[in-house]
CSV table of N, CA and C in Angstrom, one decimal:
chain,number,residue,atom,x,y,z
A,1,MET,N,10.1,-26.0,-44.8
A,1,MET,CA,9.5,-25.2,-45.5
A,1,MET,C,10.4,-24.5,-46.5
A,2,LYS,N,11.2,-23.9,-45.7
A,2,LYS,CA,12.1,-22.7,-46.6
A,2,LYS,C,12.8,-23.4,-47.5
A,3,SER,N,13.3,-24.6,-47.5
A,3,SER,CA,14.0,-25.4,-48.6
A,3,SER,C,13.1,-25.6,-49.8
A,4,ASP,N,11.8,-26.2,-49.4
A,4,ASP,CA,10.7,-26.4,-50.7
A,4,ASP,C,10.4,-24.9,-51.3
A,5,ILE,N,10.5,-23.9,-50.8
A,5,ILE,CA,10.3,-22.5,-51.4
A,5,ILE,C,11.4,-22.4,-52.2
A,6,ILE,N,12.4,-22.4,-51.6
A,6,ILE,CA,14.0,-22.0,-52.6
A,6,ILE,C,13.7,-23.2,-53.7
A,7,ASN,N,13.3,-24.4,-53.5
A,7,ASN,CA,13.3,-25.4,-54.8
A,7,ASN,C,12.2,-24.8,-55.4
A,8,LEU,N,11.2,-24.5,-55.2
A,8,LEU,CA,9.8,-24.1,-56.0
A,8,LEU,C,10.6,-22.7,-56.9
A,9,ILE,N,10.8,-21.9,-56.4
A,9,ILE,CA,11.6,-20.6,-57.1
A,9,ILE,C,12.6,-21.0,-58.0
A,10,ASN,N,13.6,-21.7,-57.6
A,10,ASN,CA,14.7,-22.0,-58.5
A,10,ASN,C,13.8,-22.8,-59.8
A,11,ASN,N,13.0,-23.8,-59.6
A,11,ASN,CA,12.3,-24.7,-60.7
A,11,ASN,C,11.4,-23.8,-61.7
A,12,ILE,N,11.0,-22.7,-60.8
A,12,ILE,CA,9.9,-21.9,-62.0
A,12,ILE,C,10.9,-21.0,-62.5
A,13,LYS,N,12.3,-20.6,-62.1
A,13,LYS,CA,12.8,-20.0,-63.1
A,13,LYS,C,13.4,-20.8,-64.2
A,14,ASN,N,13.7,-22.0,-64.1
A,14,ASN,CA,14.2,-23.0,-64.9
A,14,ASN,C,12.8,-23.9,-65.4
A,15,VAL,N,11.6,-23.6,-65.6
A,15,VAL,CA,10.6,-24.0,-66.4
A,15,VAL,C,10.8,-24.4,-67.5
A,16,GLN,N,11.5,-23.3,-68.4
A,16,GLN,CA,11.3,-23.5,-69.8
A,16,GLN,C,12.1,-24.6,-70.1
A,17,ASN,N,12.9,-25.3,-69.3
A,17,ASN,CA,13.7,-26.3,-69.2
A,17,ASN,C,12.8,-27.7,-69.4
A,18,GLY,N,11.7,-27.7,-69.2
A,18,GLY,CA,10.8,-28.8,-68.7
A,18,GLY,C,10.7,-29.1,-67.6
A,19,ASN,N,10.5,-28.6,-66.5
A,19,ASN,CA,10.8,-29.1,-65.3
A,19,ASN,C,9.4,-29.4,-64.7
A,20,VAL,N,9.1,-30.4,-64.5
A,20,VAL,CA,7.7,-30.7,-63.9
A,20,VAL,C,7.5,-30.7,-62.6
A,21,LYS,N,8.3,-30.4,-61.7
A,21,LYS,CA,8.4,-30.5,-60.4
A,21,LYS,C,7.5,-29.4,-59.7
A,22,ILE,N,7.4,-28.6,-60.4
A,22,ILE,CA,6.6,-27.5,-59.6
A,22,ILE,C,5.5,-27.4,-59.2
A,23,ILE,N,4.7,-28.5,-59.9
A,23,ILE,CA,3.2,-28.5,-58.9
A,23,ILE,C,3.2,-29.3,-58.1
A,24,ASN,N,4.2,-30.2,-57.9
A,24,ASN,CA,4.4,-31.2,-56.7
A,24,ASN,C,4.9,-30.2,-55.5
A,25,GLU,N,6.0,-29.3,-55.7
A,25,GLU,CA,6.6,-28.5,-54.8
A,25,GLU,C,5.2,-27.5,-54.4
A,26,LEU,N,4.5,-27.1,-55.2
A,26,LEU,CA,3.4,-25.8,-55.0
A,26,LEU,C,2.7,-26.6,-53.8
A,27,ILE,N,2.0,-27.7,-54.3
A,27,ILE,CA,1.1,-28.4,-53.4
A,27,ILE,C,1.6,-28.8,-52.0
A,28,ASN,N,3.0,-29.3,-52.2
A,28,ASN,CA,3.7,-29.9,-50.8
A,28,ASN,C,3.5,-28.5,-50.0
A,29,ILE,N,4.0,-27.1,-50.5
A,29,ILE,CA,3.9,-26.1,-49.7
A,29,ILE,C,2.5,-26.0,-48.8
A,30,ILE,N,1.4,-25.5,-50.0
A,30,ILE,CA,0.2,-25.2,-49.4
A,30,ILE,C,0.1,-26.2,-48.5
A,31,LEU,N,0.1,-27.1,-48.6
A,31,LEU,CA,-0.2,-28.4,-47.4
A,31,LEU,C,0.4,-28.1,-46.1
A,32,HIS,N,1.6,-27.6,-46.1
A,32,HIS,CA,2.5,-27.1,-45.2
A,32,HIS,C,2.2,-25.7,-44.6
A,33,ILE,N,1.4,-25.1,-45.2
A,33,ILE,CA,1.0,-23.8,-44.7
A,33,ILE,C,-0.5,-24.0,-44.3
A,34,ASN,N,-1.4,-24.8,-44.9
A,34,ASN,CA,-2.3,-25.2,-44.3
A,34,ASN,C,-2.5,-26.0,-43.0
A,35,TYR,N,-1.5,-26.7,-42.9
A,35,TYR,CA,-0.9,-27.2,-41.3
A,35,TYR,C,-0.7,-26.2,-40.4
A,36,ASN,N,0.5,-25.2,-40.7
A,36,ASN,CA,0.7,-24.0,-39.9
A,36,ASN,C,1.1,-22.9,-40.7
A,37,ILE,N,0.2,-22.3,-40.5
A,37,ILE,CA,0.1,-21.0,-41.4
A,37,ILE,C,1.5,-20.1,-40.5
A,38,ASN,N,1.4,-20.1,-39.3
A,38,ASN,CA,2.3,-19.3,-38.6
A,38,ASN,C,3.9,-19.4,-38.9
A,39,ALA,N,4.1,-20.8,-39.1
A,39,ALA,CA,5.6,-21.2,-39.4
A,39,ALA,C,5.7,-20.4,-40.9
A,40,PHE,N,4.8,-20.5,-41.5
A,40,PHE,CA,5.0,-20.0,-43.0
A,40,PHE,C,5.2,-18.2,-42.9
A,41,PHE,N,4.3,-17.8,-42.2
A,41,PHE,CA,4.4,-16.2,-41.7
A,41,PHE,C,5.9,-15.9,-41.0
A,42,ASN,N,6.4,-17.0,-40.4
A,42,ASN,CA,7.6,-16.6,-39.5
A,42,ASN,C,9.1,-16.8,-40.1
A,43,LEU,N,8.7,-17.0,-41.6
A,43,LEU,CA,9.9,-17.3,-42.2
A,43,LEU,C,10.5,-15.5,-42.8
A,44,LYS,N,11.6,-15.3,-43.2
A,44,LYS,CA,12.1,-14.3,-43.5
A,44,LYS,C,11.2,-13.7,-44.9
A,45,LYS,N,10.9,-12.3,-44.8
A,45,LYS,CA,9.9,-12.1,-45.9
A,45,LYS,C,10.6,-12.3,-47.3
A,46,LYS,N,11.5,-12.4,-47.5
A,46,LYS,CA,12.0,-12.9,-48.8
A,46,LYS,C,11.5,-14.3,-49.5
A,47,TYR,N,11.5,-15.0,-48.4
A,47,TYR,CA,11.0,-16.2,-48.6
A,47,TYR,C,9.2,-16.3,-48.8
A,48,VAL,N,8.7,-15.4,-48.0
A,48,VAL,CA,7.0,-15.5,-48.0
A,48,VAL,C,6.9,-14.9,-49.3
A,49,ILE,N,7.4,-13.6,-49.9
A,49,ILE,CA,7.3,-12.9,-51.1
A,49,ILE,C,7.7,-13.8,-52.2
A,50,GLY,N,8.5,-14.4,-52.1
A,50,GLY,CA,9.1,-15.6,-52.9
A,50,GLY,C,8.3,-16.4,-53.7
A,51,PHE,N,7.7,-17.2,-52.3
A,51,PHE,CA,6.5,-18.1,-52.5
A,51,PHE,C,5.3,-17.5,-53.1
A,52,LEU,N,4.8,-16.3,-52.9
A,52,LEU,CA,3.8,-16.0,-53.7
A,52,LEU,C,4.0,-15.5,-55.0
A,53,TRP,N,5.0,-15.0,-55.6
A,53,TRP,CA,5.8,-15.0,-57.0
A,53,TRP,C,5.6,-16.4,-57.7
A,54,SER,N,6.1,-17.1,-57.1
A,54,SER,CA,6.4,-18.4,-57.6
A,54,SER,C,5.0,-19.3,-57.6
A,55,MET,N,4.2,-18.9,-56.7
A,55,MET,CA,2.8,-19.6,-56.6
A,55,MET,C,2.0,-18.9,-58.0
A,56,VAL,N,2.0,-17.6,-58.3
A,56,VAL,CA,1.3,-17.1,-59.3
A,56,VAL,C,1.8,-17.7,-60.5
A,57,LYS,N,3.0,-17.6,-60.7
A,57,LYS,CA,4.0,-18.5,-61.8
A,57,LYS,C,3.4,-19.7,-62.1
A,58,THR,N,3.0,-20.5,-61.2
A,58,THR,CA,2.8,-21.9,-61.3
A,58,THR,C,1.5,-22.0,-61.4
A,59,ILE,N,0.7,-21.1,-60.9
A,59,ILE,CA,-0.7,-21.1,-61.1
A,59,ILE,C,-1.1,-20.7,-62.7
A,60,ASN,N,-0.4,-19.9,-63.5
A,60,ASN,CA,-0.4,-19.2,-64.6
A,60,ASN,C,0.0,-20.4,-65.7
A,61,ILE,N,0.9,-21.1,-65.1
A,61,ILE,CA,1.2,-22.6,-65.9
A,61,ILE,C,0.3,-23.7,-66.0
A,62,ILE,N,-0.5,-23.7,-64.9
A,62,ILE,CA,-1.4,-24.6,-64.6
A,62,ILE,C,-2.7,-24.4,-65.4
A,63,GLU,N,-2.9,-23.0,-65.6
A,63,GLU,CA,-4.4,-22.6,-66.0
A,63,GLU,C,-3.8,-22.6,-67.4
A,64,GLN,N,-2.8,-22.1,-68.2
A,64,GLN,CA,-2.3,-22.2,-69.4
A,64,GLN,C,-2.6,-23.7,-70.0
A,65,GLN,N,-1.6,-24.6,-69.1
A,65,GLN,CA,-1.9,-25.9,-69.9
A,65,GLN,C,-3.0,-26.9,-69.3
A,66,LYS,N,-4.0,-26.1,-68.8
A,66,LYS,CA,-5.0,-26.6,-68.4
A,66,LYS,C,-4.6,-28.1,-67.4
A,67,LEU,N,-3.9,-27.9,-66.7
A,67,LEU,CA,-3.7,-29.1,-65.7
A,67,LEU,C,-4.8,-29.7,-64.7
A,68,PHE,N,-5.5,-28.6,-64.3
A,68,PHE,CA,-6.3,-28.9,-63.2
A,68,PHE,C,-7.7,-28.7,-63.6
A,69,LYS,N,-8.9,-28.8,-63.1
A,69,LYS,CA,-10.0,-28.3,-63.3
A,69,LYS,C,-10.2,-26.8,-62.9
A,70,GLU,N,-11.0,-26.2,-63.7
A,70,GLU,CA,-11.4,-24.8,-63.3
A,70,GLU,C,-11.5,-24.6,-61.8
A,71,LYS,N,-12.3,-25.2,-61.6
A,71,LYS,CA,-12.5,-25.2,-59.7
A,71,LYS,C,-11.2,-24.9,-59.1
A,72,ILE,N,-10.7,-25.9,-59.2
A,72,ILE,CA,-9.2,-26.0,-58.4
A,72,ILE,C,-8.3,-24.8,-58.8
A,73,ILE,N,-8.1,-24.7,-59.6
A,73,ILE,CA,-7.7,-23.2,-60.4
A,73,ILE,C,-8.1,-22.0,-59.6
A,74,THR,N,-9.7,-21.8,-59.5
A,74,THR,CA,-10.2,-20.8,-58.9
A,74,THR,C,-9.8,-20.9,-57.4
A,75,LEU,N,-9.8,-22.2,-56.5
A,75,LEU,CA,-9.5,-22.3,-55.3
A,75,LEU,C,-8.1,-22.0,-55.3
A,76,LEU,N,-7.0,-22.3,-56.1
A,76,LEU,CA,-5.6,-21.9,-56.0
A,76,LEU,C,-5.1,-20.3,-55.9
A,77,LYS,N,-6.3,-19.5,-56.8
A,77,LYS,CA,-6.1,-18.2,-56.9
A,77,LYS,C,-6.6,-17.6,-55.4
A,78,TYR,N,-7.7,-18.2,-55.0
A,78,TYR,CA,-8.6,-17.7,-53.7
A,78,TYR,C,-7.2,-17.9,-52.8
A,79,PHE,N,-6.9,-19.1,-52.4
A,79,PHE,CA,-6.0,-18.9,-51.7
A,79,PHE,C,-4.4,-18.1,-51.9
A,80,PHE,N,-4.2,-17.9,-52.9
A,80,PHE,CA,-3.2,-16.7,-53.5
A,80,PHE,C,-3.7,-15.3,-52.7
A,81,ILE,N,-4.8,-14.9,-53.2
A,81,ILE,CA,-5.5,-13.6,-52.4
A,81,ILE,C,-5.5,-13.5,-50.8
A,82,PHE,N,-5.8,-15.1,-50.4
A,82,PHE,CA,-5.9,-15.0,-49.0
A,82,PHE,C,-4.6,-14.7,-48.5
A,83,LEU,N,-3.4,-15.4,-49.2
A,83,LEU,CA,-1.9,-15.2,-48.5
A,83,LEU,C,-1.3,-13.7,-48.8
A,84,SER,N,-1.8,-13.1,-49.6
A,84,SER,CA,-1.7,-11.8,-50.1
A,84,SER,C,-2.3,-10.9,-48.9
A,85,ASN,N,-3.4,-11.3,-48.7
A,85,ASN,CA,-4.1,-10.3,-47.8
A,85,ASN,C,-3.6,-10.3,-46.5
A,86,LYS,N,-3.1,-11.5,-46.1
A,86,LYS,CA,-2.3,-11.8,-44.5
A,86,LYS,C,-1.1,-11.1,-44.8
A,87,VAL,N,-0.1,-11.1,-45.9
A,87,VAL,CA,1.0,-10.4,-45.9
A,87,VAL,C,0.9,-8.8,-45.3
A,88,ILE,N,-0.4,-8.4,-46.6
A,88,ILE,CA,-0.6,-6.9,-46.1
A,88,ILE,C,-1.1,-6.5,-44.6
A,89,GLN,N,-2.0,-7.2,-44.3
A,89,GLN,CA,-2.3,-7.1,-42.8
A,89,GLN,C,-1.0,-7.3,-41.6
A,90,LYS,N,-0.2,-8.4,-42.0
A,90,LYS,CA,0.9,-8.4,-40.9
A,90,LYS,C,2.1,-7.2,-41.1
A,91,ASN,N,1.9,-6.4,-42.3
A,91,ASN,CA,2.8,-5.6,-42.8
A,91,ASN,C,4.2,-5.8,-43.1
A,92,LEU,N,4.1,-7.2,-43.5
A,92,LEU,CA,5.4,-7.6,-44.0
A,92,LEU,C,6.2,-6.9,-45.1
A,93,LEU,N,5.4,-5.9,-45.9
A,93,LEU,CA,5.9,-5.2,-46.7
A,93,LEU,C,6.8,-4.1,-46.2
A,94,GLU,N,6.4,-3.5,-45.0
A,94,GLU,CA,7.2,-2.4,-44.4
A,94,GLU,C,8.7,-2.5,-44.1
A,95,SER,N,9.6,-2.6,-45.2
A,95,SER,CA,10.9,-2.2,-45.4
A,95,SER,C,11.6,-1.5,-46.3
A,96,SER,N,12.1,-0.3,-45.7
A,96,SER,CA,12.9,0.7,-46.6
A,96,SER,C,14.4,0.0,-47.2
A,97,TYR,N,14.8,-0.9,-46.5
A,97,TYR,CA,16.1,-1.6,-47.1
A,97,TYR,C,16.1,-2.6,-47.9
A,98,HIS,N,14.4,-3.2,-48.5
A,98,HIS,CA,14.1,-4.1,-49.3
A,98,HIS,C,13.2,-3.8,-50.3
A,99,PRO,N,13.4,-2.9,-50.9
A,99,PRO,CA,12.1,-2.5,-52.3
A,99,PRO,C,12.2,-3.5,-53.0
A,100,VAL,N,12.9,-4.4,-53.2
A,100,VAL,CA,12.7,-5.6,-54.2
A,100,VAL,C,11.6,-6.5,-53.8
A,101,ASP,N,11.3,-6.7,-52.6
A,101,ASP,CA,10.4,-7.5,-52.0
A,101,ASP,C,9.0,-6.8,-52.2
A,102,ILE,N,9.2,-5.6,-52.0
A,102,ILE,CA,7.8,-5.0,-52.4
A,102,ILE,C,7.3,-4.6,-53.8
A,103,LYS,N,8.3,-4.7,-54.8
A,103,LYS,CA,8.2,-4.8,-56.2
A,103,LYS,C,8.0,-6.1,-56.7
A,104,GLN,N,8.5,-7.2,-56.0
A,104,GLN,CA,8.4,-8.5,-56.1
A,104,GLN,C,6.8,-8.7,-56.0
A,105,PHE,N,6.2,-8.4,-54.8
A,105,PHE,CA,4.9,-8.6,-54.2
A,105,PHE,C,3.6,-7.9,-55.3
A,106,ILE,N,3.9,-6.8,-55.6
A,106,ILE,CA,3.3,-6.1,-56.5
A,106,ILE,C,2.9,-6.7,-58.0
A,107,PHE,N,4.1,-7.1,-58.4
A,107,PHE,CA,4.4,-7.7,-59.6
A,107,PHE,C,3.4,-9.0,-59.5
A,108,SER,N,3.6,-9.7,-58.5
A,108,SER,CA,2.7,-11.2,-58.1
A,108,SER,C,1.2,-10.9,-58.4
A,109,ILE,N,1.2,-9.7,-57.6
A,109,ILE,CA,-0.4,-9.5,-57.8
A,109,ILE,C,-0.6,-9.1,-59.0
A,110,LEU,N,-0.4,-8.1,-59.7
A,110,LEU,CA,-0.5,-8.1,-61.1
A,110,LEU,C,-0.7,-9.3,-61.9
A,111,ASN,N,0.1,-10.2,-61.8
A,111,ASN,CA,0.4,-11.4,-62.7
A,111,ASN,C,-0.6,-12.3,-62.4
A,112,ILE,N,-1.5,-12.5,-61.5
A,112,ILE,CA,-2.4,-13.4,-61.5
A,112,ILE,C,-3.7,-12.9,-62.2
A,113,LYS,N,-4.0,-13.6,-62.9
A,113,LYS,CA,-5.0,-13.4,-63.8
A,113,LYS,C,-6.6,-13.7,-63.6
A,114,LEU,N,-7.5,-12.7,-63.3
A,114,LEU,CA,-8.7,-12.7,-62.8
A,114,LEU,C,-9.6,-12.2,-63.6
A,115,ASN,N,-10.5,-13.2,-63.9
A,115,ASN,CA,-11.7,-12.4,-64.7
A,115,ASN,C,-12.8,-12.5,-63.9
A,116,GLU,N,-13.9,-11.6,-64.7
A,116,GLU,CA,-15.1,-11.2,-64.0
A,116,GLU,C,-15.9,-12.7,-63.1
A,117,ASN,N,-15.7,-13.5,-64.0
A,117,ASN,CA,-16.8,-15.0,-63.3
A,117,ASN,C,-15.6,-15.5,-62.2
A,118,GLU,N,-14.4,-15.6,-61.9
A,118,GLU,CA,-13.3,-16.0,-61.3
A,118,GLU,C,-13.7,-14.9,-60.0
A,119,ILE,N,-13.7,-13.7,-60.3
A,119,ILE,CA,-13.9,-12.8,-59.1
A,119,ILE,C,-15.1,-13.2,-58.2
A,120,THR,N,-16.4,-13.5,-59.0
A,120,THR,CA,-17.6,-13.8,-58.5
A,120,THR,C,-17.5,-15.1,-57.7
A,121,LYS,N,-16.6,-16.1,-58.5
A,121,LYS,CA,-16.5,-17.4,-57.5
A,121,LYS,C,-15.7,-17.5,-56.5
A,122,ILE,N,-14.6,-16.4,-56.5
A,122,ILE,CA,-14.0,-16.3,-55.6
A,122,ILE,C,-14.6,-15.5,-54.0
A,123,ASP,N,-15.3,-15.0,-54.7
A,123,ASP,CA,-16.4,-14.2,-53.5
A,123,ASP,C,-17.2,-14.9,-53.0
A,124,SER,N,-17.8,-16.1,-53.5
A,124,SER,CA,-18.7,-16.8,-52.9
A,124,SER,C,-18.1,-18.1,-52.6
A,125,ILE,N,-16.8,-18.5,-52.1
A,125,ILE,CA,-16.0,-19.5,-51.7
A,125,ILE,C,-16.6,-19.8,-50.3
A,126,LYS,N,-16.9,-20.9,-50.0
A,126,LYS,CA,-17.3,-21.2,-48.5
A,126,LYS,C,-16.2,-22.2,-48.0
A,127,ILE,N,-16.5,-22.4,-46.9
A,127,ILE,CA,-15.5,-23.2,-46.2
A,127,ILE,C,-15.6,-24.5,-46.5
A,128,HIS,N,-16.6,-25.1,-46.8
A,128,HIS,CA,-16.6,-26.6,-47.1
A,128,HIS,C,-15.6,-26.8,-48.7
A,129,ASP,N,-15.7,-25.6,-49.3
A,129,ASP,CA,-15.0,-25.4,-50.7
A,129,ASP,C,-13.5,-25.7,-50.1
A,130,LEU,N,-13.2,-25.3,-49.0
A,130,LEU,CA,-11.9,-25.2,-49.0
A,130,LEU,C,-11.2,-26.2,-48.2
A,131,VAL,N,-12.1,-26.9,-47.4
A,131,VAL,CA,-12.0,-28.5,-46.7
A,131,VAL,C,-11.8,-29.2,-48.4
A,132,ASP,N,-12.7,-29.0,-49.3
A,132,ASP,CA,-12.5,-30.2,-50.7
A,132,ASP,C,-11.3,-30.0,-51.1
A,133,PHE,N,-10.7,-28.5,-50.9
A,133,PHE,CA,-9.5,-28.5,-51.9
A,133,PHE,C,-8.4,-28.7,-51.5
A,134,ILE,N,-8.1,-28.8,-50.0
A,134,ILE,CA,-7.0,-29.5,-49.4
A,134,ILE,C,-7.1,-31.0,-49.7
A,135,LYS,N,-8.2,-31.6,-49.4
A,135,LYS,CA,-8.5,-33.1,-49.9
A,135,LYS,C,-8.1,-33.3,-51.2
A,136,TYR,N,-8.4,-32.6,-52.0
A,136,TYR,CA,-7.5,-32.6,-53.5
A,136,TYR,C,-6.3,-32.6,-53.5
A,137,LEU,N,-5.7,-31.6,-52.8
A,137,LEU,CA,-4.2,-31.4,-53.0
A,137,LEU,C,-3.9,-32.6,-52.1
A,138,GLN,N,-4.3,-33.1,-51.1
A,138,GLN,CA,-3.7,-34.2,-50.3
A,138,GLN,C,-3.6,-35.8,-51.3
A,139,SER,N,-4.7,-35.7,-52.3
A,139,SER,CA,-4.9,-36.8,-52.8
A,139,SER,C,-4.2,-36.8,-54.2
A,140,TYR,N,-3.5,-35.4,-54.5
A,140,TYR,CA,-2.8,-35.4,-55.9
A,140,TYR,C,-2.1,-36.5,-56.3
A,141,PRO,N,-2.1,-37.2,-57.3
A,141,PRO,CA,-1.1,-38.0,-57.9
A,141,PRO,C,0.5,-37.6,-57.9
A,142,TYR,N,1.0,-37.6,-57.3
A,142,TYR,CA,2.6,-37.0,-57.2
A,142,TYR,C,3.3,-38.1,-58.3
A,143,LYS,N,4.0,-37.2,-59.4
A,143,LYS,CA,4.8,-38.4,-60.3
A,143,LYS,C,6.3,-38.6,-60.1
């Protein structure tokens, strides 16, 4: 998972060069996290925070280019909020010697675009929505 996160971060930084691997990498990481969330949170903080940063960037690209249906984009945003909440609960930002991680985390949260309609939808997401979401990601046609 660590190498997938590093690849996603690097590819996000180079997205202006037309790199299209980011969606596949994001989906792959989400499926890994869904399978074993503890392995994700056992990574070094910089990988967890780096993933959240790259996840927001990827969601914004997907939304801007209308690559997924609105419902899937909303569920991606929900998953981001879920992971961000876990980061806060696990006190992963408790570090005086890594202020970059904290700043990057805050900027990640500020970069997620949520309108009132999406907030209402996210607030009403049910477990079956998440099961369907994972099924959708598992059946996503990799290029």
